[in-house]
Amino acid sequence: MLRVGFAAVRVLVLVNPAASSVTAPARAALERTLRAALHVEVSETTRRGHATEIARRAAADGFDVVAVFAGDGTLNEAANGLAGTTTVLAPLPGGSTNVFARTLGVAFDPLDAAKQLVDSLATRSFRRVGLGAAAAPGQERRRFLFHLGLGFDAAVIRRMEQRSYLKRHFAHPAFALAAVDTWARHYDRRSAIRLESIGPDGIETATGPYAVISNSDPYTYVGHRRMSIAAGASLSRPLAVTVLRSLGAGLIVRATSSAVGSGAFMASAPDITQITDVTSVEVSGDRPFPWQVDGDYLGEIGRVEVLYEPDTLTLVVP
């Protein structure tokens, strides 16, 4: 990895031109900053899944780094293309929330993040991490950087994607409205999703209409505030499982308040199951349920197996 001199480092900048923070001036400034120090080529995504193809080809072509100027969905696709290779992934914030970039400590402003990336490459600041990997019947394995959501969690993402304009321009208020609207009218709160997890204490099971399997913390950001639902989640450890056994209004309000606050209620509530250091999860439902990875809605499934894959991706870190 990065076996050549700093100035000769080959960087592919992967851009999603439709991402909410990708503007022509921001893109020009970012590319100018990177080209001043590095050997840079640029490639744009044009469709769903395209970033995976581009990243996979970049690794095969010997690029040292794939820098993704886009949102979390495109970043996830690129990570799937680079998993298992020595090509390094570098997030550059181009979306509305940029959960994973902020988790790593990447600057929120794209130009500042580009300068940060140049410094990080000069000092070879890298981190090798594990990923979660979901295998659904008839589908290609899908890895995730920070979380996989099942049931109500994914139904909210689905509702957001139906309102793409609001997602692009009013991301956080729109998410809150989508959550309330989904809870009230667009999700069967009696749904039962069963998770059978294997961790240090053996097999543990939990059932509910809402579940998240986390590879890192936080779950997301609300403005400048972290929203943490699994305090035991970390890029240094296997997966963490969170299951809400019901979607009662009181539980949802208290859990949300806890997630953006101290986290004490999330950790101790009897109607919330938390399991840490999980290496495998078998998920099944009483009916097909929606699912998403890293904020990217993937449809409905009846079963999925989730595994922790250690030592599978190298990241640039500040």
mmCIF file of C-alpha atoms in Angstrom:
data_model
loop_
_atom_site.group_PDB
_atom_site.id
_atom_site.type_symbol
_atom_site.label_atom_id
_atom_site.label_comp_id
_atom_site.label_asym_id
_atom_site.label_seq_id
_atom_site.Cartn_x
_atom_site.Cartn_y
_atom_site.Cartn_z
ATOM 1 C CA MET A 1 0.000 0.000 0.000
ATOM 2 C CA LEU A 2 1.419 3.358 -1.111
ATOM 3 C CA ARG A 3 4.704 1.783 -2.088
ATOM 4 C CA VAL A 4 5.710 4.800 -4.196
ATOM 5 C CA GLY A 5 6.900 8.303 -3.309
ATOM 6 C CA PHE A 6 4.287 10.742 -2.025
ATOM 7 C CA ALA A 7 4.064 12.867 -5.185
ATOM 8 C CA ALA A 8 3.529 9.753 -7.294
ATOM 9 C CA VAL A 9 0.652 8.391 -5.201
ATOM 10 C CA ARG A 10 -2.170 7.532 -7.605
ATOM 11 C CA VAL A 11 -5.538 8.784 -6.385
ATOM 12 C CA LEU A 12 -8.841 8.176 -8.092
ATOM 13 C CA VAL A 13 -11.380 10.795 -7.024
ATOM 14 C CA LEU A 14 -14.800 9.184 -7.327
ATOM 15 C CA VAL A 15 -17.536 11.823 -7.572
ATOM 16 C CA ASN A 16 -21.297 11.515 -7.351
ATOM 17 C CA PRO A 17 -22.421 14.726 -9.118
ATOM 18 C CA ALA A 18 -25.951 14.323 -7.730
ATOM 19 C CA ALA A 19 -24.844 14.331 -4.076
ATOM 20 C CA SER A 20 -26.195 17.221 -2.020
ATOM 21 C CA SER A 21 -22.874 18.931 -1.212
ATOM 22 C CA VAL A 22 -21.204 18.344 -4.584
ATOM 23 C CA THR A 23 -21.282 21.723 -6.302
ATOM 24 C CA ALA A 24 -19.151 22.880 -9.227
ATOM 25 C CA PRO A 25 -17.129 25.389 -7.126
ATOM 26 C CA ALA A 26 -16.568 22.888 -4.303
ATOM 27 C CA ARG A 27 -15.518 20.201 -6.748
ATOM 28 C CA ALA A 28 -13.113 22.500 -8.605
ATOM 29 C CA ALA A 29 -11.445 23.654 -5.383
ATOM 30 C CA LEU A 30 -11.177 20.108 -4.068
ATOM 31 C CA GLU A 31 -9.640 18.740 -7.273
ATOM 32 C CA ARG A 32 -7.210 21.665 -7.495
ATOM 33 C CA THR A 33 -6.018 21.046 -3.936
ATOM 34 C CA LEU A 34 -5.456 17.337 -4.530
ATOM 35 C CA ARG A 35 -3.765 17.803 -7.928
ATOM 36 C CA ALA A 36 -1.232 20.209 -6.394
ATOM 37 C CA ALA A 37 0.236 17.348 -4.356
ATOM 38 C CA LEU A 38 -0.888 14.059 -5.892
ATOM 39 C CA HIS A 39 -1.364 12.210 -9.159
ATOM 40 C CA VAL A 40 -5.157 12.490 -9.525
ATOM 41 C CA GLU A 41 -7.715 11.067 -11.918
ATOM 42 C CA VAL A 42 -11.469 11.671 -11.642
ATOM 43 C CA SER A 43 -14.426 9.404 -12.347
ATOM 44 C CA GLU A 44 -18.139 10.173 -12.000
ATOM 45 C CA THR A 45 -20.921 7.803 -11.011
ATOM 46 C CA THR A 46 -23.940 7.674 -13.289
ATOM 47 C CA ARG A 47 -26.187 5.041 -11.723
ATOM 48 C CA ARG A 48 -26.845 2.940 -8.653
ATOM 49 C CA GLY A 49 -24.041 0.449 -8.048
ATOM 50 C CA HIS A 50 -21.638 2.271 -10.367
ATOM 51 C CA ALA A 51 -19.277 3.269 -7.537
ATOM 52 C CA THR A 52 -18.646 -0.397 -6.706
ATOM 53 C CA GLU A 53 -17.636 -1.079 -10.310
ATOM 54 C CA ILE A 54 -15.378 1.987 -10.459
ATOM 55 C CA ALA A 55 -13.666 1.204 -7.153
ATOM 56 C CA ARG A 56 -13.151 -2.448 -8.042
ATOM 57 C CA ARG A 57 -11.599 -1.455 -11.366
ATOM 58 C CA ALA A 58 -9.396 1.156 -9.656
ATOM 59 C CA ALA A 59 -7.995 -1.487 -7.302
ATOM 60 C CA ALA A 60 -7.321 -3.819 -10.234
ATOM 61 C CA ASP A 61 -5.602 -0.972 -12.115
ATOM 62 C CA GLY A 62 -3.216 -0.316 -9.231
ATOM 63 C CA PHE A 63 -4.563 2.929 -7.795
ATOM 64 C CA ASP A 64 -3.243 3.559 -4.295
ATOM 65 C CA VAL A 65 -6.273 5.501 -3.050
ATOM 66 C CA VAL A 66 -9.926 5.908 -3.976
ATOM 67 C CA ALA A 67 -11.194 9.207 -2.551
ATOM 68 C CA VAL A 68 -14.990 9.392 -2.565
ATOM 69 C CA PHE A 69 -16.550 12.844 -2.886
ATOM 70 C CA ALA A 70 -20.167 11.866 -2.281
ATOM 71 C CA GLY A 71 -22.604 10.809 0.412
ATOM 72 C CA ASP A 72 -22.674 7.697 2.553
ATOM 73 C CA GLY A 73 -24.498 5.577 -0.034
ATOM 74 C CA THR A 74 -21.821 6.067 -2.700
ATOM 75 C CA LEU A 75 -19.106 5.629 -0.065
ATOM 76 C CA ASN A 76 -20.665 2.290 0.872
ATOM 77 C CA GLU A 77 -20.629 1.170 -2.746
ATOM 78 C CA ALA A 78 -16.948 2.111 -3.074
ATOM 79 C CA ALA A 79 -16.121 0.215 0.124
ATOM 80 C CA ASN A 80 -17.769 -2.867 -1.375
ATOM 81 C CA GLY A 81 -15.525 -2.522 -4.409
ATOM 82 C CA LEU A 82 -12.346 -2.178 -2.337
ATOM 83 C CA ALA A 83 -13.025 -4.752 0.412
ATOM 84 C CA GLY A 84 -10.292 -7.354 0.501
ATOM 85 C CA THR A 85 -7.817 -5.246 -1.530
ATOM 86 C CA THR A 86 -4.888 -3.046 -0.484
ATOM 87 C CA THR A 87 -6.276 0.085 -2.186
ATOM 88 C CA VAL A 88 -7.114 2.662 0.459
ATOM 89 C CA LEU A 89 -10.534 4.319 0.861
ATOM 90 C CA ALA A 90 -10.704 8.031 1.693
ATOM 91 C CA PRO A 91 -14.093 9.656 2.442
ATOM 92 C CA LEU A 92 -14.602 13.257 1.332
ATOM 93 C CA PRO A 93 -17.896 14.778 2.559
ATOM 94 C CA GLY A 94 -20.278 15.262 -0.356
ATOM 95 C CA GLY A 95 -23.619 14.264 1.167
ATOM 96 C CA SER A 96 -26.033 15.900 3.557
ATOM 97 C CA THR A 97 -24.890 14.095 6.728
ATOM 98 C CA ASN A 98 -21.649 12.220 5.903
ATOM 99 C CA VAL A 99 -21.918 9.899 8.878
ATOM 100 C CA PHE A 100 -18.852 7.773 8.265
ATOM 101 C CA ALA A 101 -16.520 10.621 7.322
ATOM 102 C CA ARG A 102 -17.457 12.428 10.533
ATOM 103 C CA THR A 103 -17.054 9.224 12.530
ATOM 104 C CA LEU A 104 -13.441 9.114 11.354
ATOM 105 C CA GLY A 105 -12.899 12.790 12.190
ATOM 106 C CA VAL A 106 -12.823 14.037 8.588
ATOM 107 C CA ALA A 107 -13.568 17.754 8.290
ATOM 108 C CA PHE A 108 -17.145 18.578 7.282
ATOM 109 C CA ASP A 109 -16.107 21.174 4.687
ATOM 110 C CA PRO A 110 -14.984 19.440 1.446
ATOM 111 C CA LEU A 111 -11.997 21.750 0.860
ATOM 112 C CA ASP A 112 -10.788 21.339 4.434
ATOM 113 C CA ALA A 113 -11.239 17.582 4.044
ATOM 114 C CA ALA A 114 -9.132 17.613 0.850
ATOM 115 C CA LYS A 115 -6.301 19.439 2.642
ATOM 116 C CA GLN A 116 -6.633 16.968 5.497
ATOM 117 C CA LEU A 117 -6.378 14.080 3.030
ATOM 118 C CA VAL A 118 -3.133 15.436 1.558
ATOM 119 C CA ASP A 119 -1.644 15.688 5.064
ATOM 120 C CA SER A 120 -2.828 12.208 6.007
ATOM 121 C CA LEU A 121 -1.307 10.651 2.894
ATOM 122 C CA ALA A 122 1.972 12.493 3.499
ATOM 123 C CA THR A 123 2.194 10.926 6.968
ATOM 124 C CA ARG A 124 0.714 7.575 5.829
ATOM 125 C CA SER A 125 -2.065 7.768 8.373
ATOM 126 C CA PHE A 126 -4.060 4.606 7.721
ATOM 127 C CA ARG A 127 -6.301 2.249 9.642
ATOM 128 C CA ARG A 128 -7.234 -1.316 8.739
ATOM 129 C CA VAL A 129 -10.782 -2.163 9.847
ATOM 130 C CA GLY A 130 -13.404 -4.864 9.683
ATOM 131 C CA LEU A 131 -16.794 -4.546 8.003
ATOM 132 C CA GLY A 132 -20.221 -6.027 8.432
ATOM 133 C CA ALA A 133 -21.364 -8.178 5.512
ATOM 134 C CA ALA A 134 -24.957 -9.116 4.721
ATOM 135 C CA ALA A 135 -25.869 -12.105 2.578
ATOM 136 C CA ALA A 136 -29.500 -12.260 1.423
ATOM 137 C CA PRO A 137 -30.874 -15.105 -0.714
ATOM 138 C CA GLY A 138 -30.318 -14.443 -4.400
ATOM 139 C CA GLN A 139 -28.364 -11.217 -3.819
ATOM 140 C CA GLU A 140 -24.685 -10.298 -3.895
ATOM 141 C CA ARG A 141 -23.090 -9.913 -0.464
ATOM 142 C CA ARG A 142 -23.380 -6.315 0.715
ATOM 143 C CA ARG A 143 -20.871 -4.935 3.183
ATOM 144 C CA PHE A 144 -21.517 -1.961 5.442
ATOM 145 C CA LEU A 145 -19.270 0.617 7.064
ATOM 146 C CA PHE A 146 -21.383 1.857 9.962
ATOM 147 C CA HIS A 147 -24.749 0.100 10.179
ATOM 148 C CA LEU A 148 -27.423 -2.132 8.726
ATOM 149 C CA GLY A 149 -31.050 -1.309 9.541
ATOM 150 C CA LEU A 150 -34.018 -3.678 9.585
ATOM 151 C CA GLY A 151 -37.761 -3.062 9.834
ATOM 152 C CA PHE A 152 -38.897 0.372 10.942
ATOM 153 C CA ASP A 153 -35.406 1.833 10.588
ATOM 154 C CA ALA A 154 -35.287 0.885 6.905
ATOM 155 C CA ALA A 155 -38.902 1.913 6.330
ATOM 156 C CA VAL A 156 -37.966 5.463 7.343
ATOM 157 C CA ILE A 157 -35.075 5.435 4.845
ATOM 158 C CA ARG A 158 -37.479 4.193 2.168
ATOM 159 C CA ARG A 159 -39.823 7.080 2.939
ATOM 160 C CA MET A 160 -36.933 9.530 2.683
ATOM 161 C CA GLU A 161 -35.917 8.210 -0.720
ATOM 162 C CA GLN A 162 -39.455 8.806 -1.959
ATOM 163 C CA ARG A 163 -38.871 12.481 -1.159
ATOM 164 C CA SER A 164 -35.462 12.991 -2.748
ATOM 165 C CA TYR A 165 -35.828 16.768 -3.030
ATOM 166 C CA LEU A 166 -36.458 17.118 0.707
ATOM 167 C CA LYS A 167 -33.594 14.725 1.471
ATOM 168 C CA ARG A 168 -31.211 16.847 -0.588
ATOM 169 C CA HIS A 169 -32.176 20.261 0.797
ATOM 170 C CA PHE A 170 -33.716 19.636 4.242
ATOM 171 C CA ALA A 171 -32.093 16.385 5.329
ATOM 172 C CA HIS A 172 -32.475 16.443 9.112
ATOM 173 C CA PRO A 173 -35.951 18.008 9.429
ATOM 174 C CA ALA A 174 -37.125 15.775 6.562
ATOM 175 C CA PHE A 175 -35.802 12.680 8.352
ATOM 176 C CA ALA A 176 -37.709 13.590 11.517
ATOM 177 C CA LEU A 177 -40.925 14.138 9.547
ATOM 178 C CA ALA A 178 -40.406 10.889 7.631
ATOM 179 C CA ALA A 179 -39.956 8.989 10.890
ATOM 180 C CA VAL A 180 -43.216 10.326 12.335
ATOM 181 C CA ASP A 181 -45.102 9.766 9.073
ATOM 182 C CA THR A 182 -43.746 6.215 8.747
ATOM 183 C CA TRP A 183 -44.634 5.394 12.359
ATOM 184 C CA ALA A 184 -48.172 6.731 11.951
ATOM 185 C CA ARG A 185 -49.113 5.498 8.455
ATOM 186 C CA HIS A 186 -46.476 3.496 6.588
ATOM 187 C CA TYR A 187 -45.238 0.655 8.775
ATOM 188 C CA ASP A 188 -46.922 -2.211 10.594
ATOM 189 C CA ARG A 189 -45.691 -1.752 14.159
ATOM 190 C CA ARG A 190 -46.665 -5.341 14.995
ATOM 191 C CA SER A 191 -43.998 -6.726 12.649
ATOM 192 C CA ALA A 192 -41.740 -9.333 14.257
ATOM 193 C CA ILE A 193 -38.134 -9.555 13.087
ATOM 194 C CA ARG A 194 -36.089 -12.233 14.852
ATOM 195 C CA LEU A 195 -32.338 -11.871 15.322
ATOM 196 C CA GLU A 196 -30.223 -14.783 16.513
ATOM 197 C CA SER A 197 -26.792 -13.397 17.369
ATOM 198 C CA ILE A 198 -23.545 -15.194 18.164
ATOM 199 C CA GLY A 199 -21.266 -13.296 20.527
ATOM 200 C CA PRO A 200 -18.923 -13.905 23.454
ATOM 201 C CA ASP A 201 -21.782 -15.244 25.590
ATOM 202 C CA GLY A 202 -22.992 -17.686 22.957
ATOM 203 C CA ILE A 203 -26.310 -17.438 21.103
ATOM 204 C CA GLU A 204 -28.711 -14.642 22.086
ATOM 205 C CA THR A 205 -32.068 -13.967 20.477
ATOM 206 C CA ALA A 206 -34.275 -10.903 20.291
ATOM 207 C CA THR A 207 -37.450 -10.067 18.368
ATOM 208 C CA GLY A 208 -38.990 -6.729 17.490
ATOM 209 C CA PRO A 209 -40.120 -4.385 14.707
ATOM 210 C CA TYR A 210 -36.903 -2.322 14.757
ATOM 211 C CA ALA A 211 -33.303 -3.526 14.666
ATOM 212 C CA VAL A 212 -29.912 -2.069 13.826
ATOM 213 C CA ILE A 213 -26.626 -3.941 13.473
ATOM 214 C CA SER A 214 -23.768 -1.488 14.014
ATOM 215 C CA ASN A 215 -20.167 -1.636 12.842
ATOM 216 C CA SER A 216 -19.292 1.738 14.364
ATOM 217 C CA ASP A 217 -20.727 4.533 16.481
ATOM 218 C CA PRO A 218 -22.568 6.911 16.103
ATOM 219 C CA TYR A 219 -25.655 5.754 14.220
ATOM 220 C CA THR A 220 -26.011 9.190 12.590
ATOM 221 C CA TYR A 221 -25.778 12.912 13.308
ATOM 222 C CA VAL A 222 -28.605 15.359 13.969
ATOM 223 C CA GLY A 223 -27.099 18.696 13.030
ATOM 224 C CA HIS A 224 -23.849 18.776 15.001
ATOM 225 C CA ARG A 225 -25.022 16.241 17.584
ATOM 226 C CA ARG A 226 -24.133 12.580 17.545
ATOM 227 C CA MET A 227 -27.008 10.096 17.666
ATOM 228 C CA SER A 228 -25.670 6.983 19.369
ATOM 229 C CA ILE A 229 -27.835 3.893 19.738
ATOM 230 C CA ALA A 230 -25.096 1.325 20.444
ATOM 231 C CA ALA A 231 -22.416 2.585 22.791
ATOM 232 C CA GLY A 232 -20.559 -0.728 22.419
ATOM 233 C CA ALA A 233 -20.133 -0.328 18.664
ATOM 234 C CA SER A 234 -16.626 0.440 17.444
ATOM 235 C CA LEU A 235 -14.411 -0.040 14.405
ATOM 236 C CA SER A 236 -12.018 -1.793 16.794
ATOM 237 C CA ARG A 237 -14.561 -4.487 17.739
ATOM 238 C CA PRO A 238 -17.038 -6.861 16.058
ATOM 239 C CA LEU A 239 -20.672 -5.876 15.510
ATOM 240 C CA ALA A 240 -23.229 -4.542 17.983
ATOM 241 C CA VAL A 241 -26.936 -5.426 17.792
ATOM 242 C CA THR A 242 -29.775 -3.157 18.954
ATOM 243 C CA VAL A 243 -33.407 -4.348 18.943
ATOM 244 C CA LEU A 244 -36.500 -2.436 20.054
ATOM 245 C CA ARG A 245 -39.130 -4.957 21.091
ATOM 246 C CA SER A 246 -41.982 -2.536 20.397
ATOM 247 C CA LEU A 247 -42.663 0.794 18.720
ATOM 248 C CA GLY A 248 -44.751 2.349 21.458
ATOM 249 C CA ALA A 249 -44.695 6.141 21.285
ATOM 250 C CA GLY A 250 -43.257 6.463 24.774
ATOM 251 C CA LEU A 251 -40.414 4.064 24.060
ATOM 252 C CA ILE A 252 -39.554 5.776 20.771
ATOM 253 C CA VAL A 253 -39.469 9.256 22.344
ATOM 254 C CA ARG A 254 -37.327 8.153 25.278
ATOM 255 C CA ALA A 255 -34.979 6.123 23.087
ATOM 256 C CA THR A 256 -34.502 9.036 20.665
ATOM 257 C CA SER A 257 -33.824 11.461 23.515
ATOM 258 C CA SER A 258 -31.342 9.017 24.995
ATOM 259 C CA ALA A 259 -29.589 8.499 21.658
ATOM 260 C CA VAL A 260 -28.777 12.204 21.315
ATOM 261 C CA GLY A 261 -28.081 12.529 25.034
ATOM 262 C CA SER A 262 -26.334 10.391 27.625
ATOM 263 C CA GLY A 263 -27.412 7.029 26.205
ATOM 264 C CA ALA A 264 -28.336 5.715 29.645
ATOM 265 C CA PHE A 265 -31.906 4.755 28.721
ATOM 266 C CA MET A 266 -30.802 2.972 25.530
ATOM 267 C CA ALA A 267 -28.380 0.892 27.585
ATOM 268 C CA SER A 268 -30.779 -0.084 30.375
ATOM 269 C CA ALA A 269 -34.380 -0.078 29.069
ATOM 270 C CA PRO A 270 -36.048 -3.505 29.441
ATOM 271 C CA ASP A 271 -37.710 -3.159 26.015
ATOM 272 C CA ILE A 272 -34.372 -2.576 24.255
ATOM 273 C CA THR A 273 -31.906 -5.410 23.669
ATOM 274 C CA GLN A 274 -28.223 -4.549 23.240
ATOM 275 C CA ILE A 275 -25.679 -7.238 22.305
ATOM 276 C CA THR A 276 -22.010 -6.411 21.675
ATOM 277 C CA ASP A 277 -19.030 -8.135 20.025
ATOM 278 C CA VAL A 278 -21.283 -10.121 17.703
ATOM 279 C CA THR A 279 -19.632 -12.123 14.926
ATOM 280 C CA SER A 280 -22.742 -13.560 13.243
ATOM 281 C CA VAL A 281 -26.471 -12.749 13.084
ATOM 282 C CA GLU A 282 -29.258 -14.784 11.497
ATOM 283 C CA VAL A 283 -32.248 -12.548 10.726
ATOM 284 C CA SER A 284 -35.737 -13.729 9.750
ATOM 285 C CA GLY A 285 -39.202 -12.199 9.746
ATOM 286 C CA ASP A 286 -42.807 -13.283 10.054
ATOM 287 C CA ARG A 287 -43.211 -11.543 6.676
ATOM 288 C CA PRO A 288 -40.813 -9.719 4.282
ATOM 289 C CA PHE A 289 -39.277 -6.689 5.962
ATOM 290 C CA PRO A 290 -37.433 -3.615 4.622
ATOM 291 C CA TRP A 291 -33.675 -3.310 5.052
ATOM 292 C CA GLN A 292 -30.939 -0.764 4.412
ATOM 293 C CA VAL A 293 -27.162 -0.479 4.667
ATOM 294 C CA ASP A 294 -25.390 2.787 5.495
ATOM 295 C CA GLY A 295 -28.570 4.719 4.676
ATOM 296 C CA ASP A 296 -29.125 3.025 1.294
ATOM 297 C CA TYR A 297 -32.545 1.353 1.037
ATOM 298 C CA LEU A 298 -32.327 -2.140 -0.505
ATOM 299 C CA GLY A 299 -35.949 -3.323 -0.661
ATOM 300 C CA GLU A 300 -37.657 -6.126 1.286
ATOM 301 C CA ILE A 301 -36.361 -9.569 2.232
ATOM 302 C CA GLY A 302 -37.494 -12.474 4.385
ATOM 303 C CA ARG A 303 -34.093 -13.659 5.619
ATOM 304 C CA VAL A 304 -30.541 -12.350 5.788
ATOM 305 C CA GLU A 305 -27.297 -13.556 7.353
ATOM 306 C CA VAL A 306 -24.919 -10.913 8.699
ATOM 307 C CA LEU A 307 -21.264 -11.657 9.411
ATOM 308 C CA TYR A 308 -18.360 -9.655 10.782
ATOM 309 C CA GLU A 309 -15.395 -9.632 8.389
ATOM 310 C CA PRO A 310 -12.244 -8.521 10.254
ATOM 311 C CA ASP A 311 -9.235 -6.861 8.605
ATOM 312 C CA THR A 312 -10.907 -6.252 5.253
ATOM 313 C CA LEU A 313 -10.569 -2.536 4.359
ATOM 314 C CA THR A 314 -7.898 0.158 4.746
ATOM 315 C CA LEU A 315 -9.017 3.718 5.480
ATOM 316 C CA VAL A 316 -7.256 7.074 5.382
ATOM 317 C CA VAL A 317 -7.744 8.696 8.779
ATOM 318 C CA PRO A 318 -6.899 12.255 9.899
#
